[in-house]
PDB file of C-alpha atoms and ligand atoms in Angstrom:
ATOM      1  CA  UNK A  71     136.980 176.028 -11.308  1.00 46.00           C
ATOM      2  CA  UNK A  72     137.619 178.109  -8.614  1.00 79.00           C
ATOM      3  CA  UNK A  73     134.542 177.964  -6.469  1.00 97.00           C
ATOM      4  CA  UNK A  74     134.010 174.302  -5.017  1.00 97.00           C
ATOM      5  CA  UNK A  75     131.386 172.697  -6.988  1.00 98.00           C
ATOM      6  CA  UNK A  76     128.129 171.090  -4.807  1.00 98.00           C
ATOM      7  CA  UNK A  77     125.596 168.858  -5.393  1.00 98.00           C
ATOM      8  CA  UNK A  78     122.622 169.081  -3.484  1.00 98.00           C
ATOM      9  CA  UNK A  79     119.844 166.367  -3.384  1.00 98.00           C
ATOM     10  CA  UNK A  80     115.990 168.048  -2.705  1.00 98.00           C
ATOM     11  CA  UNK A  81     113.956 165.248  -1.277  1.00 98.00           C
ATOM     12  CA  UNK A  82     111.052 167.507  -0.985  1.00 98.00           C
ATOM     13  CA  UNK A  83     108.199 164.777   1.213  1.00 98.00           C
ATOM     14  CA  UNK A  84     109.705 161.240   0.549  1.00 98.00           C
ATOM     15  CA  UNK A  85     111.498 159.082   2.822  1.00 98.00           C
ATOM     16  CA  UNK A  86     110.333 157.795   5.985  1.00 98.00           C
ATOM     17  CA  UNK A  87     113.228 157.547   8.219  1.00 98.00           C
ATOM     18  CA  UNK A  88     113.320 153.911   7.444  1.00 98.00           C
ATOM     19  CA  UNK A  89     113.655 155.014   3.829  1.00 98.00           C
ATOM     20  CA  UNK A  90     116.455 158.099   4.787  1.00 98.00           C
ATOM     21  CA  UNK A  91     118.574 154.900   6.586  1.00 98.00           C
ATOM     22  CA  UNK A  92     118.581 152.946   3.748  1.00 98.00           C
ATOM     23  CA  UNK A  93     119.205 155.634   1.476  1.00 98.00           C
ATOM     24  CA  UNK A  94     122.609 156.802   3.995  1.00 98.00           C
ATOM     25  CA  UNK A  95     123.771 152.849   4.338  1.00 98.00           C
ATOM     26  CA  UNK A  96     123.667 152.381   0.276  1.00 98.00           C
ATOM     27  CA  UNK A  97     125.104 155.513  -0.163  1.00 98.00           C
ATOM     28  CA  UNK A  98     128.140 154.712   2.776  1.00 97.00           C
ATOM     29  CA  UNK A  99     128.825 151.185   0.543  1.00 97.00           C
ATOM     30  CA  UNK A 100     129.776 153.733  -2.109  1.00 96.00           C
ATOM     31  CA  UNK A 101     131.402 156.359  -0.805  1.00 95.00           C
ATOM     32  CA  UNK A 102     134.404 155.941  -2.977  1.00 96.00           C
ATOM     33  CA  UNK A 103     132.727 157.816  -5.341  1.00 97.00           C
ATOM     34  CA  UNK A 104     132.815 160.638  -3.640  1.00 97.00           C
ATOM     35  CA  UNK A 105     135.467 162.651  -4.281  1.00 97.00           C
ATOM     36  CA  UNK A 106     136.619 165.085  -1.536  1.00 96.00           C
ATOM     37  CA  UNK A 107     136.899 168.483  -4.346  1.00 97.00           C
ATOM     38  CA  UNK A 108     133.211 167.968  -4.919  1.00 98.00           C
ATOM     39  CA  UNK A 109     130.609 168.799  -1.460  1.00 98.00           C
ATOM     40  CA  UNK A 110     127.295 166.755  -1.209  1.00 98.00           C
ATOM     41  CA  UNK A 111     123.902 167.919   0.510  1.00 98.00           C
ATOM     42  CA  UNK A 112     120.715 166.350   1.402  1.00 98.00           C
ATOM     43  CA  UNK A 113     117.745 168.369   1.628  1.00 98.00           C
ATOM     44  CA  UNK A 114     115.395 166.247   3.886  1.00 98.00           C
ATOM     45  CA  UNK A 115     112.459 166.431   5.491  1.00 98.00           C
ATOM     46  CA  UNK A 116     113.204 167.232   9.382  1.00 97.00           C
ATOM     47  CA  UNK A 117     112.168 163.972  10.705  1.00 98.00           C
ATOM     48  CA  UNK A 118     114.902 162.395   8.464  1.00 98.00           C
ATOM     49  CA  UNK A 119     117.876 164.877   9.713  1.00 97.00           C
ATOM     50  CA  UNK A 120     118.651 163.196  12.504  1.00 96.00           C
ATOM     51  CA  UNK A 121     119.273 159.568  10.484  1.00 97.00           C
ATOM     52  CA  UNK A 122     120.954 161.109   8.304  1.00 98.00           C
ATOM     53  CA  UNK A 123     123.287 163.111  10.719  1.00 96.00           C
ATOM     54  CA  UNK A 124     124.159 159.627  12.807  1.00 96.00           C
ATOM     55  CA  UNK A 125     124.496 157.546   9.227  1.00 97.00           C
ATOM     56  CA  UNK A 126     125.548 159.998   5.841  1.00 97.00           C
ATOM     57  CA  UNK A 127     129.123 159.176   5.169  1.00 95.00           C
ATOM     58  CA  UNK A 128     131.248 162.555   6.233  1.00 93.00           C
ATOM     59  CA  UNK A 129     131.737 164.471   3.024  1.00 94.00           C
ATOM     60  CA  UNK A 130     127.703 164.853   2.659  1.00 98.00           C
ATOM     61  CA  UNK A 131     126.051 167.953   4.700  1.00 98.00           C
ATOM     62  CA  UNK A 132     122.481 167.807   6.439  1.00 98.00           C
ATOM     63  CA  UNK A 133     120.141 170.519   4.587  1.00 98.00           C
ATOM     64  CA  UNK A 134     116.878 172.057   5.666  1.00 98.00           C
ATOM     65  CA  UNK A 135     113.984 172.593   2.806  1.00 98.00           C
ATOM     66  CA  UNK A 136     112.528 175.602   4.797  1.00 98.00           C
ATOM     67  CA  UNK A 137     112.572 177.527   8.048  1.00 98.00           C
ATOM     68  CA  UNK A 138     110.508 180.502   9.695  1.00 98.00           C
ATOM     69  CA  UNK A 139     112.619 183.537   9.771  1.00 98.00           C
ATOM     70  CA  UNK A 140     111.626 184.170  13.735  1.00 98.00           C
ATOM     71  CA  UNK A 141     114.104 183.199  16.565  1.00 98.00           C
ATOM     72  CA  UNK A 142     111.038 181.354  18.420  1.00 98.00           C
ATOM     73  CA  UNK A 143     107.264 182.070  18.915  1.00 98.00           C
ATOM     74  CA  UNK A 144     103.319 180.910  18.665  1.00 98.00           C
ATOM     75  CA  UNK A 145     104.162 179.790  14.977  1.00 98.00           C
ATOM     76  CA  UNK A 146     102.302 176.640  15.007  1.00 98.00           C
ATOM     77  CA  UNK A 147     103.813 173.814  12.514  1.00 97.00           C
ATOM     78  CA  UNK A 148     107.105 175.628  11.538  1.00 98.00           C
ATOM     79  CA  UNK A 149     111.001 175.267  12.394  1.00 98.00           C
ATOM     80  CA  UNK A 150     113.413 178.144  13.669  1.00 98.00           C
ATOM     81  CA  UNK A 151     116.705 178.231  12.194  1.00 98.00           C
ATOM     82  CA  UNK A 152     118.522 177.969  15.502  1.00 98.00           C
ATOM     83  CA  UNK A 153     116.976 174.528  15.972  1.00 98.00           C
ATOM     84  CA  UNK A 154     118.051 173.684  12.756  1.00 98.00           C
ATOM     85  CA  UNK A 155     121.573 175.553  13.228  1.00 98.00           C
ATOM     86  CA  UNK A 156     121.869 173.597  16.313  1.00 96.00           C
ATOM     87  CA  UNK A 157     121.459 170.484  14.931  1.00 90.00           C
ATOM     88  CA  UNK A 158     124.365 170.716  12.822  1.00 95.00           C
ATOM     89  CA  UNK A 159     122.170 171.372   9.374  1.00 98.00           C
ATOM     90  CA  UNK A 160     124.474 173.238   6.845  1.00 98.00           C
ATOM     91  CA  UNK A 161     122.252 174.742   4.066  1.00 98.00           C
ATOM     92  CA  UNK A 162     118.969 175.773   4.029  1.00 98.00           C
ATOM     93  CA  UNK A 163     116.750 176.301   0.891  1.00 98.00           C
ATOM     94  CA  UNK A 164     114.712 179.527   0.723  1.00 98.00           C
ATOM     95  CA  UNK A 165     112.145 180.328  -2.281  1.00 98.00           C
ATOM     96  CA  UNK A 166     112.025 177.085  -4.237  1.00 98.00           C
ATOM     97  CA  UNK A 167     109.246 177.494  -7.062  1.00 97.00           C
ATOM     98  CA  UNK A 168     106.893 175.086  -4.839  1.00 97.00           C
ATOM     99  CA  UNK A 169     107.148 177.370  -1.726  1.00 98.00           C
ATOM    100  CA  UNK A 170     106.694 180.168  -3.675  1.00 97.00           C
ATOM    101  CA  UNK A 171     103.909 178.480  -6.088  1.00 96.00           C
ATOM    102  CA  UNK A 172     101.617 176.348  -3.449  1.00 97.00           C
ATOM    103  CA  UNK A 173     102.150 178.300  -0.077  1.00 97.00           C
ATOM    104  CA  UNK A 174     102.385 181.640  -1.822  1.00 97.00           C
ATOM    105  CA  UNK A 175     105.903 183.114  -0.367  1.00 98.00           C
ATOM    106  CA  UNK A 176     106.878 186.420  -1.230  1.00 98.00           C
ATOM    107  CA  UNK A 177     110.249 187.459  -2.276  1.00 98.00           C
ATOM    108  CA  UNK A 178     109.842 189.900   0.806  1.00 98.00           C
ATOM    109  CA  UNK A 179     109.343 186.838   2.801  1.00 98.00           C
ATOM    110  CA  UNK A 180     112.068 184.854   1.444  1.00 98.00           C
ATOM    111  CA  UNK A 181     114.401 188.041   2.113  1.00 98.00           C
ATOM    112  CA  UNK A 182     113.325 187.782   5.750  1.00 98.00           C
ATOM    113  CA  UNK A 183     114.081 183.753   5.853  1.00 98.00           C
ATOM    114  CA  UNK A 184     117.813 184.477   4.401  1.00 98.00           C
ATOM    115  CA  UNK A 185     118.944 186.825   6.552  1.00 98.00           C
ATOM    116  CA  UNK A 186     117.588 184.676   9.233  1.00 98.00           C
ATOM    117  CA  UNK A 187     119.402 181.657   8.129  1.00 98.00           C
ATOM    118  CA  UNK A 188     122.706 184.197   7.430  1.00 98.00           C
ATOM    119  CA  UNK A 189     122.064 185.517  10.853  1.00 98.00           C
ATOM    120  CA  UNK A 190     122.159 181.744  12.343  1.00 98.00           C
ATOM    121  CA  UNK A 191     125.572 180.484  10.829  1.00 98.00           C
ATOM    122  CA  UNK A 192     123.977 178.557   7.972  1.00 98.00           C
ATOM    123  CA  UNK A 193     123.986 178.735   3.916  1.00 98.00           C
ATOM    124  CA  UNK A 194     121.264 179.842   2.318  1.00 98.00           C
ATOM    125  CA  UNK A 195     120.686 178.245  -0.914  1.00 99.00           C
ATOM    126  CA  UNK A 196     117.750 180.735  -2.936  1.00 98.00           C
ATOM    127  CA  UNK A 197     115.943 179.401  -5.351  1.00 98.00           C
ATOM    128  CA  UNK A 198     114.642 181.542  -8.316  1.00 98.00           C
ATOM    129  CA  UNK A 199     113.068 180.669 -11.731  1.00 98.00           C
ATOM    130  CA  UNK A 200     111.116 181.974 -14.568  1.00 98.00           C
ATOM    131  CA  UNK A 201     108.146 179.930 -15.000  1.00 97.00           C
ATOM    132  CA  UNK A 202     107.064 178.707 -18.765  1.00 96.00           C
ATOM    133  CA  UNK A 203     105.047 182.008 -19.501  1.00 97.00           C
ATOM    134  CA  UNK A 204     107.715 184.297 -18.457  1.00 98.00           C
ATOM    135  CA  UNK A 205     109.994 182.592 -20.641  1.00 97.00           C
ATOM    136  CA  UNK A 206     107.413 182.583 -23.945  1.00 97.00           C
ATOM    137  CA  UNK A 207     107.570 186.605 -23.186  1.00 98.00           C
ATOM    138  CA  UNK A 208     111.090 186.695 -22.883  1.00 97.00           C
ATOM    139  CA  UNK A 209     111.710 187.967 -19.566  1.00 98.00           C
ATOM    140  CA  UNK A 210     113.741 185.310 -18.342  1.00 98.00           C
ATOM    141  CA  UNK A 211     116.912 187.374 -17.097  1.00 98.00           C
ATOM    142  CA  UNK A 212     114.757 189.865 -15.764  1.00 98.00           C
ATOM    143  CA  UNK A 213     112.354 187.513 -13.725  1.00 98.00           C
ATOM    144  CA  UNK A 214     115.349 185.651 -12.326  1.00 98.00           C
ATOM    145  CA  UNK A 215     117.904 188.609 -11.495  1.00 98.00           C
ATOM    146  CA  UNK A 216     114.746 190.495  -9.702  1.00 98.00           C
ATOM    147  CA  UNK A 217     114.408 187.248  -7.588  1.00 98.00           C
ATOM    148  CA  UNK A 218     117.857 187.542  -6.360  1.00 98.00           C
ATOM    149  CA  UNK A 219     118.313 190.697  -5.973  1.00 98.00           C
ATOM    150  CA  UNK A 220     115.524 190.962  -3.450  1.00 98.00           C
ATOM    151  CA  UNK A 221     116.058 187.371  -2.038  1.00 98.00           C
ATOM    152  CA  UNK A 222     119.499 188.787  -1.385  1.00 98.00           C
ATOM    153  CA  UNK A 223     119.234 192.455  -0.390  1.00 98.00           C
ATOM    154  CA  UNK A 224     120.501 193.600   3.036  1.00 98.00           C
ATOM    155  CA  UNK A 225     123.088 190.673   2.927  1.00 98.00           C
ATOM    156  CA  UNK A 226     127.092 192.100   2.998  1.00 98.00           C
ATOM    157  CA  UNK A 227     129.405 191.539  -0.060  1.00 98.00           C
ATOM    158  CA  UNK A 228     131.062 189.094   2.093  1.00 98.00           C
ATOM    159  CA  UNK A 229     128.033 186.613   3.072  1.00 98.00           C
ATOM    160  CA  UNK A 230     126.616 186.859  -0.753  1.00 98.00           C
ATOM    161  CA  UNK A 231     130.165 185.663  -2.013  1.00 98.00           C
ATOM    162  CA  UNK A 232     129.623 182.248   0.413  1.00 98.00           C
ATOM    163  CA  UNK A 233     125.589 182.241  -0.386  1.00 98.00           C
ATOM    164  CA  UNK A 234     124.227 179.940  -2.817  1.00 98.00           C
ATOM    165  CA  UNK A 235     121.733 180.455  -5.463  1.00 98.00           C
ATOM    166  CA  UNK A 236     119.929 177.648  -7.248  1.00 98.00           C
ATOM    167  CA  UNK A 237     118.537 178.601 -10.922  1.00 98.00           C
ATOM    168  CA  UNK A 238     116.045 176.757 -11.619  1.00 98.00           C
ATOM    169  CA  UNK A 239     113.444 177.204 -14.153  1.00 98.00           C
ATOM    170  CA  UNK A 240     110.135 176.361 -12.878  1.00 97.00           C
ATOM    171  CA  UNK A 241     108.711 174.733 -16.020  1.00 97.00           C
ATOM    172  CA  UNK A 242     111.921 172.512 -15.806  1.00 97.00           C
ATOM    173  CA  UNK A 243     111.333 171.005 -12.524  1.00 96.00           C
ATOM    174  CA  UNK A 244     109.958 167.549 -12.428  1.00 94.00           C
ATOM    175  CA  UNK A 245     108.905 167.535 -15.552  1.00 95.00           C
ATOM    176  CA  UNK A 246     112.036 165.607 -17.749  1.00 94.00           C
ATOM    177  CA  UNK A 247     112.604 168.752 -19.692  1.00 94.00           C
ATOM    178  CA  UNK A 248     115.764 170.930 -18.890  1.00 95.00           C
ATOM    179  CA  UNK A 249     117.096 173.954 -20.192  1.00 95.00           C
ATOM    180  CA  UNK A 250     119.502 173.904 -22.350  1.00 97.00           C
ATOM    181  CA  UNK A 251     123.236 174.195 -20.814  1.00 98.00           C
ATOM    182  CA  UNK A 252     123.819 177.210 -22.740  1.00 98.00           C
ATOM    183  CA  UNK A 253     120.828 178.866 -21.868  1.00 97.00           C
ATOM    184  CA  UNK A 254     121.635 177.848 -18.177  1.00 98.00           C
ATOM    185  CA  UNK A 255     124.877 179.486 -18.614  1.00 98.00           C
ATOM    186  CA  UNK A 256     123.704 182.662 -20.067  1.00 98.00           C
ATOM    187  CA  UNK A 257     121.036 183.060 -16.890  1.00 98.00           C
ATOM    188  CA  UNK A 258     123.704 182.108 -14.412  1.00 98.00           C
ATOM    189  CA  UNK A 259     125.911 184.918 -16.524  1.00 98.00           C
ATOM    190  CA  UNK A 260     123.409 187.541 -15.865  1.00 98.00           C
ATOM    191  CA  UNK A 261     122.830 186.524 -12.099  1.00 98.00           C
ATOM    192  CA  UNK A 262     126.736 187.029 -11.659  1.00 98.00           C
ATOM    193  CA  UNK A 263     126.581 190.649 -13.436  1.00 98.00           C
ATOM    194  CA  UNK A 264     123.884 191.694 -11.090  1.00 98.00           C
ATOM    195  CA  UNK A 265     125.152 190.693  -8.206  1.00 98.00           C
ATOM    196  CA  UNK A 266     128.740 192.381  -9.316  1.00 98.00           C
ATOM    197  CA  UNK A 267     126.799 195.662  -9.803  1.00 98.00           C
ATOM    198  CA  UNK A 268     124.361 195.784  -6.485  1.00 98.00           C
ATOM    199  CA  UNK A 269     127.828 194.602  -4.345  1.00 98.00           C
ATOM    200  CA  UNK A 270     131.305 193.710  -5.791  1.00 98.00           C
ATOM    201  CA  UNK A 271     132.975 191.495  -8.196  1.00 98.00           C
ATOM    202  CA  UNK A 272     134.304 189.605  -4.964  1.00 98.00           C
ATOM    203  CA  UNK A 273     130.995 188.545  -4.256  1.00 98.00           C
ATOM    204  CA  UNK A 274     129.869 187.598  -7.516  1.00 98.00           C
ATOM    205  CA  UNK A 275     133.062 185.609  -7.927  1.00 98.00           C
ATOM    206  CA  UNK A 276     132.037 183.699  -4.392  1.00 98.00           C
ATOM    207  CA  UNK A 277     128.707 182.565  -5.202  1.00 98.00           C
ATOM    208  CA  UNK A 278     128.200 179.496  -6.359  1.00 98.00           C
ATOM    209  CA  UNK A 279     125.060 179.071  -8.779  1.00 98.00           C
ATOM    210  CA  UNK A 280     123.069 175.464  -9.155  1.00 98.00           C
ATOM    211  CA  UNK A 281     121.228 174.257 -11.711  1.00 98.00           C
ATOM    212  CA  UNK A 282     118.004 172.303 -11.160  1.00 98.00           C
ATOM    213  CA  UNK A 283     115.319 171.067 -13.222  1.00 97.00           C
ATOM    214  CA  UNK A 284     115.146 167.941 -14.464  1.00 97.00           C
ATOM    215  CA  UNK A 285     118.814 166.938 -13.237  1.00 98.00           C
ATOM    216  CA  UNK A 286     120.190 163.324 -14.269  1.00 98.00           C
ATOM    217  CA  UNK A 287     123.362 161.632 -14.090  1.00 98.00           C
ATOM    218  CA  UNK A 288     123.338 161.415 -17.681  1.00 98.00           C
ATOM    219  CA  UNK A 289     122.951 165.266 -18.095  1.00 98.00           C
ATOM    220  CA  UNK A 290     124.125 166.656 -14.917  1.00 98.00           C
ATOM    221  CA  UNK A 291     128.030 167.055 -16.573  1.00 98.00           C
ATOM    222  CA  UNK A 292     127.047 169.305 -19.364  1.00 98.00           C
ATOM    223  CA  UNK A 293     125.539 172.091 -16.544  1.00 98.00           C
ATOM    224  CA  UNK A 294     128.237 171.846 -14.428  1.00 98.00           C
ATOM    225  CA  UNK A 295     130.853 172.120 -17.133  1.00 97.00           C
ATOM    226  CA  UNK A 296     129.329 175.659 -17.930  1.00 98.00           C
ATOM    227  CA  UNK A 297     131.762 178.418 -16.325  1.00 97.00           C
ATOM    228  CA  UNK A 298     129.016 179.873 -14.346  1.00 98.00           C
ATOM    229  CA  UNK A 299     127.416 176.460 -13.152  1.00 98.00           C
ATOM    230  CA  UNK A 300     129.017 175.469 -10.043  1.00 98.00           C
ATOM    231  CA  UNK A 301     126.720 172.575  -9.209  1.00 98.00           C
ATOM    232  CA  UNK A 302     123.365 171.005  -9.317  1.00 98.00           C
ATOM    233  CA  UNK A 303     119.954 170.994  -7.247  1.00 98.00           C
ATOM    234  CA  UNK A 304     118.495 167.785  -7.530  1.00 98.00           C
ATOM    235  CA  UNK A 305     114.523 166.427  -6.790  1.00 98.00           C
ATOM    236  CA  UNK A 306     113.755 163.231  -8.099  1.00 98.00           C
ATOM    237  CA  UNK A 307     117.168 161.701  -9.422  1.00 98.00           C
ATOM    238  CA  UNK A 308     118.518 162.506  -5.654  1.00 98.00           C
ATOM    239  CA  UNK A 309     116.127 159.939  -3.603  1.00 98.00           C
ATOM    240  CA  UNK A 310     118.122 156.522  -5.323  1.00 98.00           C
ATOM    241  CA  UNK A 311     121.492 156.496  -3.938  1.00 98.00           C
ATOM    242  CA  UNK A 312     122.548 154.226  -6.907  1.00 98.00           C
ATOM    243  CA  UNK A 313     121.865 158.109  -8.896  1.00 98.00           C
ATOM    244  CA  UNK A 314     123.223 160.295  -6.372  1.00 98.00           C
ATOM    245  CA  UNK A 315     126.953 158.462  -6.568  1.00 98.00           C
ATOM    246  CA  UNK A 316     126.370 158.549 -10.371  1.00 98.00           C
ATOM    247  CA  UNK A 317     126.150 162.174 -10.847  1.00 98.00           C
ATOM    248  CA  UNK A 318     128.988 162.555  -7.931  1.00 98.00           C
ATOM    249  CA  UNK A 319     130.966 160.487 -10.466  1.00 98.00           C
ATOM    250  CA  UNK A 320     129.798 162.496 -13.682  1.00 98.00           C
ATOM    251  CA  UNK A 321     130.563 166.243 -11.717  1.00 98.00           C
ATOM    252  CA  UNK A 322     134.233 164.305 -11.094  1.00 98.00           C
ATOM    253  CA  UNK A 323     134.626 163.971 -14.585  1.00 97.00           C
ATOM    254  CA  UNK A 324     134.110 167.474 -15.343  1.00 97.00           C
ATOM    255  CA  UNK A 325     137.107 168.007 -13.072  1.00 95.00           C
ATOM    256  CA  UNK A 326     139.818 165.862 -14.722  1.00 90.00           C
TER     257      UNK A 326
HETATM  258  P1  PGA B 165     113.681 167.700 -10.088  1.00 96.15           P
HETATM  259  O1  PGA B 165     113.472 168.786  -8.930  1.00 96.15           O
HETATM  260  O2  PGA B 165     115.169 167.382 -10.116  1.00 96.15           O
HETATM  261  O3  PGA B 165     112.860 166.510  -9.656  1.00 96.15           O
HETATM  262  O4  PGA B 165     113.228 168.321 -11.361  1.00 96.15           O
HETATM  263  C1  PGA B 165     114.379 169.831  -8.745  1.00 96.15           C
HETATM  264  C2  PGA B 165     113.973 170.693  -7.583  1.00 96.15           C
HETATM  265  O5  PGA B 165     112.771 170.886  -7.359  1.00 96.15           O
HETATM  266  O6  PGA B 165     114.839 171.210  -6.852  1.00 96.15           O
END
């Protein structure tokens, strides 16, 4: 596998710093399982970066659930992605289904957010998804290609081959059901394509694609040993640290 493979935990609201210390100490007492061709991410709420910063054993990166895609301002309630660039946070998601879903983002807004986050040093990691209607109709590579093709636009060849996209189907997350690898595969497939044909091969080649949905240690091998499936976005199994180190474990596996 050329591209490095990442897992990425999504702690959406849980942990209390309390929690986010325990979670980094448990973690550190196993970080022999994590095995330097493999990068880690946590996805926490803000109040949790800094614990996480002082305590997450080295190989794991700080990452950012959302930012606002101004410099500063009167935006009451919302974080600018120099704060979080200057705090050392790596990734930052943009257009997961519940932003999208509950607060209503556009992909016109999301576009804004990832140049901002480009703009400020940082990964973006977009999030796109067909939700369970669009996939009864069928429209499943169409849904999810639009998605990044907007989330993406104005981006160079050069900063979509390091971006990250996260696939995701919507009906898949939290809810125990997954796709199928294959089917996985075949959307991650058509994300590549597009992206080769709106900017080069290069940059399709670069970006690394996620699954999420439903991720597990016992299933999260069988995405990332799919060509096209460089890693895996994780909600609920990411918040036991006991999990995490098991599906760092399984995604080593894949690589021997
Ligand atoms: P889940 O969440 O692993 O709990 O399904 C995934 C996500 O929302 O990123």
């Amino acid at each position: 596998m050329a591209r490095t493979p990442l897992l990425m935990g999504n702690w959406k609201m849980y942990k209390t710093v309390a929690e986010a210390r325990a979670f980094a100490e448990a973690l550190g007492q196993q970080s022999q399982k994590l095995d330097s061709r493999i990068e880690y991410a946590i996805c926490a709420p803000y109040t949790c970066l800094h614990v996480l910063r002082v305590m997450l054993p080295a190989q794991v990166r700080l990452g950012a659930q959302n930012v606002f895609p101004e410099k500063e301002g009167a935006y009451t309630g919302e974080i600018a992605p120099g704060m979080l660039a200057e705090f050392g946070t790596k990734y930052v998601l943009a257009g997961h289904s519940e932003r999208r879903m509950l607060f209503g983002e556009s992909d016109q807004f999301i576009n804004q957010k990832i140049k901002a986050i480009v703009a400020n040093g940082m990964t973006p990691v977009l999030c796109v998804g067909e939700n369970s209607s669009q996939k009864e109709d069928g429209v499943t590579k169409e849904v999810v290609t639009g998605q990044v093709l907007q989330g993406l636009d104005g981006l160079t060849a050069d900063e979509v081959g390091r971006a990250v996209v996260a696939y995701e189907p919507v009906w898949a997350i939290g809810s125990g059901k997954t796709a199928t690898p294959d089917d996985a595969e075949e959307v991650a497939r058509a994300i590549r394509a597009a992206v080769a044909e709106t900017w080069s091969p290069e940059a399709a080649e670069g970006l690394r694609i996620l699954y999420g949905g439903s991720v597990k240690p016992d299933n999260v091998a069988s995405f990332v040993r799919e060509p096209d499936l460089d890693g895996a976005l994780v909600g609920g199994a990411s918040l036991d640290p006991t999990s995490f180190a098991a599906m760092a474990e399984a995604i080593k596996g894949v690589l021997e």
